[in-house]
Tab-separated table of C-alpha atoms and ligand atoms in Angstrom:
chain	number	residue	atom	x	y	z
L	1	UNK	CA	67.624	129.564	134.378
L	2	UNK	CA	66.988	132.447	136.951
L	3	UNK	CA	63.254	130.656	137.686
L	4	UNK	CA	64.672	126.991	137.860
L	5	UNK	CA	67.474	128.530	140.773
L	6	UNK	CA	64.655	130.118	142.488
L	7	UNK	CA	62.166	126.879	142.112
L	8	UNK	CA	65.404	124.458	143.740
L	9	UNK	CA	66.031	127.157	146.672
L	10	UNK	CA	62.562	127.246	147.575
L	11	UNK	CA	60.979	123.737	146.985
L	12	UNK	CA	64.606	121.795	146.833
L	13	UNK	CA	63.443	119.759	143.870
L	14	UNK	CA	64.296	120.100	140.080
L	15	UNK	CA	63.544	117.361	137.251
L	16	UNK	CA	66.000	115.574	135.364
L	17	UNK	CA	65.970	117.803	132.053
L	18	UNK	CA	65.872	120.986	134.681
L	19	UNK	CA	69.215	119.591	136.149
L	20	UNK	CA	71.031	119.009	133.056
L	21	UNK	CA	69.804	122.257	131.490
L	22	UNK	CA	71.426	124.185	134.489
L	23	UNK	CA	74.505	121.997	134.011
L	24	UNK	CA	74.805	122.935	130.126
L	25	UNK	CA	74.152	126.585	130.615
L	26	UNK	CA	77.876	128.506	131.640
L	27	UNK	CA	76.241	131.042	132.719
L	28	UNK	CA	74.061	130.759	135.683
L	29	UNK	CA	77.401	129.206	137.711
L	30	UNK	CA	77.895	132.517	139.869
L	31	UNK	CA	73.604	132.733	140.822
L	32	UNK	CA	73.426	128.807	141.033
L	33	UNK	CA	76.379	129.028	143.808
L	34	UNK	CA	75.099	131.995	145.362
L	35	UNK	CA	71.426	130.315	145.689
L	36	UNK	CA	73.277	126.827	146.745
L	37	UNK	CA	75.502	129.219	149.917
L	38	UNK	CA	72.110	131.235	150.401
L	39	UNK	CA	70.420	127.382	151.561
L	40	UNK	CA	73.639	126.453	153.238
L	41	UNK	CA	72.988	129.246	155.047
L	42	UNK	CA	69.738	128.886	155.997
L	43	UNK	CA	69.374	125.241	156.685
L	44	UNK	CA	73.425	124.326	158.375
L	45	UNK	CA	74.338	128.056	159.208
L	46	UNK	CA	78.156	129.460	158.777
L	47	UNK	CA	79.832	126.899	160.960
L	48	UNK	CA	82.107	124.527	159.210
L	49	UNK	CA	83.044	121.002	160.385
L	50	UNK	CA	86.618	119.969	160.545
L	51	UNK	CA	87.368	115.975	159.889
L	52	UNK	CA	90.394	114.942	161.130
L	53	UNK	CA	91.549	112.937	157.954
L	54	UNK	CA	93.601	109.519	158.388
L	55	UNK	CA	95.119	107.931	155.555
L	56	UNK	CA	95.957	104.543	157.556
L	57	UNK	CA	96.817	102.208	154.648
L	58	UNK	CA	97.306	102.475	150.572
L	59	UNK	CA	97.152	98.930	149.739
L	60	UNK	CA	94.130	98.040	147.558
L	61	UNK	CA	92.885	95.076	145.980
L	62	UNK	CA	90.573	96.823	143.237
L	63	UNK	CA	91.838	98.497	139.862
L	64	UNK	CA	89.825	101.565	139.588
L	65	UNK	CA	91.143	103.171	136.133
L	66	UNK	CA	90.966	106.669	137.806
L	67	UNK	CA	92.467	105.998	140.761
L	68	UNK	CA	96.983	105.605	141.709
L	69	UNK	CA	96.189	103.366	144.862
L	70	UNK	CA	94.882	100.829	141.978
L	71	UNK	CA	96.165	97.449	142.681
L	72	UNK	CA	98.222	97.256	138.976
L	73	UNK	CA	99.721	100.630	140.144
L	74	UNK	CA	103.673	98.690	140.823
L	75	UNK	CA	105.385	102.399	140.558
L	76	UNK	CA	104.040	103.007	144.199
L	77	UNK	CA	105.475	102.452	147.452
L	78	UNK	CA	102.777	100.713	150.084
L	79	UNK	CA	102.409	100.982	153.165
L	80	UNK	CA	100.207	100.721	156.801
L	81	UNK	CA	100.334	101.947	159.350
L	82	UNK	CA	100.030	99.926	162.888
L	83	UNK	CA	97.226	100.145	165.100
L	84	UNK	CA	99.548	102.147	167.862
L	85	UNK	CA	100.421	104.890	165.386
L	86	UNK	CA	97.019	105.314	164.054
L	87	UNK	CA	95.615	105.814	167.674
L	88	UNK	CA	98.019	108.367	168.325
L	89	UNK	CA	97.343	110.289	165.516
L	90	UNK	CA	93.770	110.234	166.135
L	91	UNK	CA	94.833	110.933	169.353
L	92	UNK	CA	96.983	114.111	168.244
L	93	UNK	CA	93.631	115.258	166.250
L	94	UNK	CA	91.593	115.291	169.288
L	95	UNK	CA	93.921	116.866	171.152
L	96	UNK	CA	93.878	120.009	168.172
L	97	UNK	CA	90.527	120.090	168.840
L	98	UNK	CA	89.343	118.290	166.132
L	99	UNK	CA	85.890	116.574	166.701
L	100	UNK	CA	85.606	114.096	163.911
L	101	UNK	CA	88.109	111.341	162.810
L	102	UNK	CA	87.998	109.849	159.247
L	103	UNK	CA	90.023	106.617	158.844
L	104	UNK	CA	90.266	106.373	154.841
L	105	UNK	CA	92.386	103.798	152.936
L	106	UNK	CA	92.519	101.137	150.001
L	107	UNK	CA	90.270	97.813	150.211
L	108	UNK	CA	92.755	96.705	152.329
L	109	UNK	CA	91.825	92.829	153.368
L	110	UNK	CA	95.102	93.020	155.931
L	111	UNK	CA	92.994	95.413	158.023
L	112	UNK	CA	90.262	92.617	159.092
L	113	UNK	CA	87.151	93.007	161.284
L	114	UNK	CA	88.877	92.477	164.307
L	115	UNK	CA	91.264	94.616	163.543
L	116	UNK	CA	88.999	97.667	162.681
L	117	UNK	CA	86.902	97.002	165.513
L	118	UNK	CA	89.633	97.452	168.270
L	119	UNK	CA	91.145	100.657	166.433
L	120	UNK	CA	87.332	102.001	166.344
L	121	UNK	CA	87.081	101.107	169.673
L	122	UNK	CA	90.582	102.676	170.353
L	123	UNK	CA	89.306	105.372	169.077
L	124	UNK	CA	86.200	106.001	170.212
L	125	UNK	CA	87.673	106.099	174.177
L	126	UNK	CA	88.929	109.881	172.762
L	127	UNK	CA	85.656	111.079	172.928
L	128	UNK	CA	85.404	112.172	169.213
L	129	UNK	CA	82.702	111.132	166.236
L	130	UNK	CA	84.534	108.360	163.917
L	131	UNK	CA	83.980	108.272	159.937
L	132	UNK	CA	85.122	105.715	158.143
L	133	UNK	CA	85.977	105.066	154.404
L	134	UNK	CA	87.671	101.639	153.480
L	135	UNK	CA	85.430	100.465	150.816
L	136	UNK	CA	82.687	97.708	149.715
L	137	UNK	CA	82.257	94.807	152.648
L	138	UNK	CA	79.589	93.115	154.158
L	139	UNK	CA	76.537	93.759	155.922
L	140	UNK	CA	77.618	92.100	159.368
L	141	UNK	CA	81.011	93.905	159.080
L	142	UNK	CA	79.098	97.409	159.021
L	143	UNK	CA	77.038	96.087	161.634
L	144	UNK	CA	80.322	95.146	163.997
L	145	UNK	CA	81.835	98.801	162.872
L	146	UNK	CA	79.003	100.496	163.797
L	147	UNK	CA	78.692	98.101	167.255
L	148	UNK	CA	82.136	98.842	167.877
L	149	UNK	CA	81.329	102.861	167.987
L	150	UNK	CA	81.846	103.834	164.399
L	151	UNK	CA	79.389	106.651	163.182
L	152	UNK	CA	79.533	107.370	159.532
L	153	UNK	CA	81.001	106.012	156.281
L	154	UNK	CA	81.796	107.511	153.341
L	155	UNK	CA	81.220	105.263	149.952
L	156	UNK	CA	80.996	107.409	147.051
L	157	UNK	CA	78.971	105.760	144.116
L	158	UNK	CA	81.710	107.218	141.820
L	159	UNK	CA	78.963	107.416	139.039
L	160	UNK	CA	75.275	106.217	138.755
L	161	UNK	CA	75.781	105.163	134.873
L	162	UNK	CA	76.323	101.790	135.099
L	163	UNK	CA	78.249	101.563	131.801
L	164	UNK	CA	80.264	104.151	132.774
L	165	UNK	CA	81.267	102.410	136.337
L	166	UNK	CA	81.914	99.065	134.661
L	167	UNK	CA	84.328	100.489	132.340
L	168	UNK	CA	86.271	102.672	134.608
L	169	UNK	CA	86.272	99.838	137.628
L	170	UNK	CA	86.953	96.916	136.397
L	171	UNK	CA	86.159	93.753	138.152
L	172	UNK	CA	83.679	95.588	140.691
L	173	UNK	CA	79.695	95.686	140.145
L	174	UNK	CA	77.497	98.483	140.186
L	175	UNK	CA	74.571	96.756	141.927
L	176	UNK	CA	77.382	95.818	145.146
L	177	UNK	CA	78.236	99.287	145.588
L	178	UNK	CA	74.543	100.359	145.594
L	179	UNK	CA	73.601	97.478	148.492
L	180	UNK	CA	76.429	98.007	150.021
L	181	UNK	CA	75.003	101.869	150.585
L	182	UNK	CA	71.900	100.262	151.281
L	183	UNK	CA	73.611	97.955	154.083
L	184	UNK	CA	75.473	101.002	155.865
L	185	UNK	CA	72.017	102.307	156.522
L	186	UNK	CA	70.675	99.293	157.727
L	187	UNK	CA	73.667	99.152	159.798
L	188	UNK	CA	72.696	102.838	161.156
L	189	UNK	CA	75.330	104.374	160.349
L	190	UNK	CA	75.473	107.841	158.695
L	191	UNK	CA	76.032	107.289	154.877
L	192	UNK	CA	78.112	109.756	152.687
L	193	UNK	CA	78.711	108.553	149.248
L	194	UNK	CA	79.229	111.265	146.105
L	195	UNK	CA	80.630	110.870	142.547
L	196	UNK	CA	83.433	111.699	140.343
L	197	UNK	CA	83.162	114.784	138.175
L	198	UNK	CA	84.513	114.202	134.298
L	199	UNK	CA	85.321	110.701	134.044
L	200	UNK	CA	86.067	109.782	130.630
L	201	UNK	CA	82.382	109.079	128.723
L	202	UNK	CA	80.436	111.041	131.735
L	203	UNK	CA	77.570	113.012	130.423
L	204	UNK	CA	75.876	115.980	131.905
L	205	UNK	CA	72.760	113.417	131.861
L	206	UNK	CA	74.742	111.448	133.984
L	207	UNK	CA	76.041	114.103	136.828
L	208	UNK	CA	72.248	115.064	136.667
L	209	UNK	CA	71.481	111.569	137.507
L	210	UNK	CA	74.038	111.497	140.154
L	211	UNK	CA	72.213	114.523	142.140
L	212	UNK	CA	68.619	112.814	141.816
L	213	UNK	CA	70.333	109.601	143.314
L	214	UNK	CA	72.084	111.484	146.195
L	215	UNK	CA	68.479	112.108	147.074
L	216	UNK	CA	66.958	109.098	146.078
L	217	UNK	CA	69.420	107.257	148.757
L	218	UNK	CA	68.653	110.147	151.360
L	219	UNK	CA	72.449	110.800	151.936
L	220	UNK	CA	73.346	111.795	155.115
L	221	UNK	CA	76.810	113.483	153.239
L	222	UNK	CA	78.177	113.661	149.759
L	223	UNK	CA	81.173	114.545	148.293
L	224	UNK	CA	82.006	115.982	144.748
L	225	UNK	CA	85.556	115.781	143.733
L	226	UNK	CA	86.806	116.466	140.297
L	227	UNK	CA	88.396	113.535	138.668
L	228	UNK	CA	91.964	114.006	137.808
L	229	UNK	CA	94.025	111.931	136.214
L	230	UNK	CA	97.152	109.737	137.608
L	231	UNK	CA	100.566	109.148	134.948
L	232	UNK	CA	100.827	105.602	136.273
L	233	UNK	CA	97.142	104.600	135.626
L	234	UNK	CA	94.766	103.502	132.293
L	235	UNK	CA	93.427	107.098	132.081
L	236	UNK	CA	96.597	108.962	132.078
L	237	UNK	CA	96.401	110.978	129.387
L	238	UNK	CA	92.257	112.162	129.835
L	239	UNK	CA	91.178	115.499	130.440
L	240	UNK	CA	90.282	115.597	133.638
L	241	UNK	CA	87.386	117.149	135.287
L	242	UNK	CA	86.684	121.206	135.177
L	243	UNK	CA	86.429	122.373	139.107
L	244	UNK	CA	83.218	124.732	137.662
L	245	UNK	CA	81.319	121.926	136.806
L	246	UNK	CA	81.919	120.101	139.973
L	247	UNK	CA	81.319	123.473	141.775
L	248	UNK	CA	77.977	123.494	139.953
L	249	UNK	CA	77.134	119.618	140.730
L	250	UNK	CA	77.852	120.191	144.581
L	251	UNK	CA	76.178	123.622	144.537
L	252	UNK	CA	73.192	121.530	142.613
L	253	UNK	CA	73.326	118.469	145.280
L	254	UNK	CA	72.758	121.119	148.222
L	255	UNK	CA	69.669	122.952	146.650
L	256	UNK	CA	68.264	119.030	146.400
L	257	UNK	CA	69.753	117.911	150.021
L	258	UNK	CA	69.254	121.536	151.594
L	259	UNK	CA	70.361	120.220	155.114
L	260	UNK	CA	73.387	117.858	154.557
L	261	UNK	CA	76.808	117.590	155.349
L	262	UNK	CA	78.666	118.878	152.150
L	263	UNK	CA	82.649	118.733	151.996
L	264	UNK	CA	84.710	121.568	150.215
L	265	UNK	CA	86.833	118.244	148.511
L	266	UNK	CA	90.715	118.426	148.239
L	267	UNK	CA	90.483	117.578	144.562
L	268	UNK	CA	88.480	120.832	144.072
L	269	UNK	CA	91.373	122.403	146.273
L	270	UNK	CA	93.782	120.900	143.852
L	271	UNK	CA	92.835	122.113	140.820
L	272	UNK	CA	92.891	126.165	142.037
L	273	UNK	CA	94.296	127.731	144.912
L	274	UNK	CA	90.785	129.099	145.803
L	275	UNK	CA	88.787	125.723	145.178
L	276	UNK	CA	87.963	124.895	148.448
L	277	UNK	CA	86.775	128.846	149.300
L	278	UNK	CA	84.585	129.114	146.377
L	279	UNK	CA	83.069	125.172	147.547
L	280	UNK	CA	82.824	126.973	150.862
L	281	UNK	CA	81.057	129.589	149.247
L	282	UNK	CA	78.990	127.751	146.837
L	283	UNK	CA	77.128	125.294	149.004
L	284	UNK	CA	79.850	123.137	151.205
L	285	UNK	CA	79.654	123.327	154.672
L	286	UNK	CA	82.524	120.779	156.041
L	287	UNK	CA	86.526	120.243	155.354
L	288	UNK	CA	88.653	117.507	156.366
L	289	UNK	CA	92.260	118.569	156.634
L	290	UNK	CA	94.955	116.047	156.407
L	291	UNK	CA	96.399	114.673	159.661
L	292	UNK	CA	98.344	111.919	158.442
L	293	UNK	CA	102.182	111.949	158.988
L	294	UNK	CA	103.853	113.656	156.496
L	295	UNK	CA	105.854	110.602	155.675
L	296	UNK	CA	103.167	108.616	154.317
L	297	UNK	CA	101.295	111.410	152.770
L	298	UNK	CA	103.152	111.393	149.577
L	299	UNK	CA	102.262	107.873	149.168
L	300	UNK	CA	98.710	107.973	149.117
L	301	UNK	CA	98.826	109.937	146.200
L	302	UNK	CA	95.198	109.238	144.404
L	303	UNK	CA	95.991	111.857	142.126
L	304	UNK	CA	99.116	114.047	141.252
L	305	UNK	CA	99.761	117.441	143.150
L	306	UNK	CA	97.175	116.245	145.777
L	307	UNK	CA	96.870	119.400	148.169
L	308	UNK	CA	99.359	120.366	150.742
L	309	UNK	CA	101.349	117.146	150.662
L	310	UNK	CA	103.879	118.758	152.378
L	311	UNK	CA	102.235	119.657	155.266
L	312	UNK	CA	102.811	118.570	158.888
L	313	UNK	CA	99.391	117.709	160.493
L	314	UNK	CA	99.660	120.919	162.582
L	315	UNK	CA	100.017	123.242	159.854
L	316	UNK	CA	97.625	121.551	157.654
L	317	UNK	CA	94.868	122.512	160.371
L	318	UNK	CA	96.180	126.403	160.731
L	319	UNK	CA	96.306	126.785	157.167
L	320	UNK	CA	92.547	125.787	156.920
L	321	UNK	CA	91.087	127.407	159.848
L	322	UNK	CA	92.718	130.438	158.686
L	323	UNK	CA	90.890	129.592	155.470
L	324	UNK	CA	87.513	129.511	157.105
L	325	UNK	CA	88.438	132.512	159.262
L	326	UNK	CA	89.300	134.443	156.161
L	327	UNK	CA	85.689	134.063	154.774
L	328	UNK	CA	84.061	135.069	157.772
L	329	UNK	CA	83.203	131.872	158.775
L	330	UNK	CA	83.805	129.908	162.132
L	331	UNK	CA	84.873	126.013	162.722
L	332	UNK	CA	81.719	124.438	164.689
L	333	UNK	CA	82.670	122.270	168.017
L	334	UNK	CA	80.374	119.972	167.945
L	335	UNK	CA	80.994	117.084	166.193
L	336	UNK	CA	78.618	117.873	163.159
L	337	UNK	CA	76.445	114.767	162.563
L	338	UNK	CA	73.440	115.326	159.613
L	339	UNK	CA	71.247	117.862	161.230
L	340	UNK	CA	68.224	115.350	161.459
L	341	UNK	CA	70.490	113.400	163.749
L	342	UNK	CA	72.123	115.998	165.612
L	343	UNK	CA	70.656	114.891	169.244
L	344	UNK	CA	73.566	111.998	169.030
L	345	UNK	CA	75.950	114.972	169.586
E	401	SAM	N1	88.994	102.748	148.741
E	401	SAM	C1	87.853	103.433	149.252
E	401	SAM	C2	86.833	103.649	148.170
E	401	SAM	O1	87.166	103.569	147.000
E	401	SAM	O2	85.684	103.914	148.535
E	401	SAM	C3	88.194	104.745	149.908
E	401	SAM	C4	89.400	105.466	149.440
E	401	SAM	S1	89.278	106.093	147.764
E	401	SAM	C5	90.916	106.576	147.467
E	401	SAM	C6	88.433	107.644	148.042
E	401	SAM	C7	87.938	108.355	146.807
E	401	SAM	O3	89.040	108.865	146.051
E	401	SAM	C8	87.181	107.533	145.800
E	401	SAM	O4	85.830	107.351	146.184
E	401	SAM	C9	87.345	108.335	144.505
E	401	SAM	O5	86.173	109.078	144.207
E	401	SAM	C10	88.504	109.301	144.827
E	401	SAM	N2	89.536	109.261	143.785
E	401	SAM	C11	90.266	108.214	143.406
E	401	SAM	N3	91.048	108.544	142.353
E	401	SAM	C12	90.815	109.845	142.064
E	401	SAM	C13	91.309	110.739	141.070
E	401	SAM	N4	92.196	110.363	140.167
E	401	SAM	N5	90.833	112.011	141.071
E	401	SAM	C14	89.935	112.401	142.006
E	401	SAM	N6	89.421	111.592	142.958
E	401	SAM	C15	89.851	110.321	142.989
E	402	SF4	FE1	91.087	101.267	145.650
E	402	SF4	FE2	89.348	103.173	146.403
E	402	SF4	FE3	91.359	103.711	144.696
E	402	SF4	FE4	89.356	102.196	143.853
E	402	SF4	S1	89.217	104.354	144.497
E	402	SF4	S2	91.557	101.781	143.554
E	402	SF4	S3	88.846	101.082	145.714
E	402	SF4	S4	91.542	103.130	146.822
């Protein structure tokens, strides 16, 4: 295992059967995340980048099994927020010093192209780097986002098995999600997408297939977040993902994608105290604290016990920088595109 570590931190490539072995093995975890925060280092240094993270609506018109903002999920309260509100919290974010702005939510129809475009323009007027992360839609509605100032999007493939994707999201297709990656770049903007770690069925062929797709689609960011399992969905009563294996799939994904963006996920954070430090630690190089009012927060509840809840934005963003501080690491201000396209900054 030692020589496979070594071959992925010095030519960033590893096979399919080299990937799963390293997966199966238990015990090359601690050198695989060391090698994984020794390329971090090297190739995006010890600044982290801070997202701003806006949960703007919880509405959704897809049934993912995994997932409590599913549409068949009746037990939870919905809501939006209004265009006003969401300006002014992105508004409060810049004005922490934040330099990014995520606007995350269901596939909520309500929030239509003219209505994205003027927040993303509202937005943009504050000077900071936009992300956005509402779901599957069309080519010429990435194209107006990304007109209207937008810079990123986040659209995690949840899993490259296709089996495994039809059975856990019903009603959606495999081959949509993949164009729909495909369209974001055409669209030019930045695309993030990442997978769920322990889905019922998932193999470790799988997750090993997830990594060589992350690189097959030249990601510009991925996430890894471990899935865990909602009471008021199909898959209440699974296991859950392990936060080592998802540590060892994100520490993987960096030795493949040396120079990404890499978030330290809030699942991994939810699962152990520490999982967001050892993410920082084992390859991640970005965190996106919550800055969503409190009163909504508990209703965009993908999961149960999702971190820090009951946070106000303010001390959401203490609590991590002290986090980062802690580690001996600093919070980057500049607004932290993908290295290759850094001159945007
Ligand atoms: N609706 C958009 C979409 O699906 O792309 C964006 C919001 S969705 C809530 C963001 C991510 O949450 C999904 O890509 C999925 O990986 C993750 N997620 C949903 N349910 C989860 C669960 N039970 N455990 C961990 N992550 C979950
Ligand atoms: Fe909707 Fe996204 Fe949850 Fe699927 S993962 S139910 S698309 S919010």
């Amino acid at each position: 295992m030692k020589n496979l570590i070594k071959k992925a931190v010095q030519n960033h490539n590893l096979n399919r059967e080299e990937l799963i072995a390293l997966l199966e093995d238990d015990n090359c975890a601690p050198a695989l995340l060391a090698a994984a925060d020794e390329v971090r280092k090297q190739y995006v240094g010890d600044e982290i980048h801070l997202r701003g993270l806006i949960e703007f609506s919880n509405f959704c018109k897809n049934n993912c099994c995994y997932c409590g903002l599913r549409r068949d999920n009746h037990r939870l309260e919905r809501y939006r927020i209004d265009t006003p509100t969401i300006l002014k919290l992105a508004e409060h974010a810049a004005a922490m010093g934040l330099k990014t702005v995520v606007l995350q939510s269901g596939e909520d129809p309500w929030f239509t192209t003219g209505r994205m475009t003027e927040i993303i323009r509202g937005i943009k007027k504050l000077g900071v780097a936009l992300t956005l992360s509402t779901g599957e839609k069309s080519l010429q509605d990435y194209q107006a986002y990304r007109e209207a100032g937008a810079d990123r999007f986040l659209l995690r493939i949840e899993t490259t098995d296709r089996d495994l994707y039809l059975r856990h999201d019903p009603g959606m297709s495999w081959d949509s999600r993949r164009q729909c990656l495909a369209d974001l770049r055409t669209a030019g903007l930045e695309v993030g997408s990442g997978c769920l770690v322990g889905l019922p069925g998932q193999t470790t062929a799988s997750l090993a297939d997830d990594i060589l797709f992350f690189k097959q689609i030249d990601a510009d960011m991925i996430g890894i977040g471990p899935f865990i399992p909602h009471p008021d969905t199909p898959l209440r009563n699974a296991e859950g993902g392990k936060l080592d294996l998802a540590l060892k799939v994100m520490a993987l994904t960096r030795l493949l994608l040396p120079d990404i963006n890499i978030p330290a996920t809030t699942a991994m954070e939810t699962l152990a105290p520490d999982g967001q430090i050892r993410a920082l630690q084992g390859g991640a190089n970005v965190i996106m604290p919550n800055v969503t009012l409190t009163a909504y927060r508990k209703h965009y509840e993908l999961y149960p016990g999702k971190s820090a809840t009951g946070y106000t934005p303010d001390e959401s963003l203490q609590k991590v920088i002290e986090k980062i501080n802690g580690i001996g690491r600093t919070v980057c201000k500049t607004q932290g595109f993908h290295i290759r396209n850094s001159k945007q900054q």
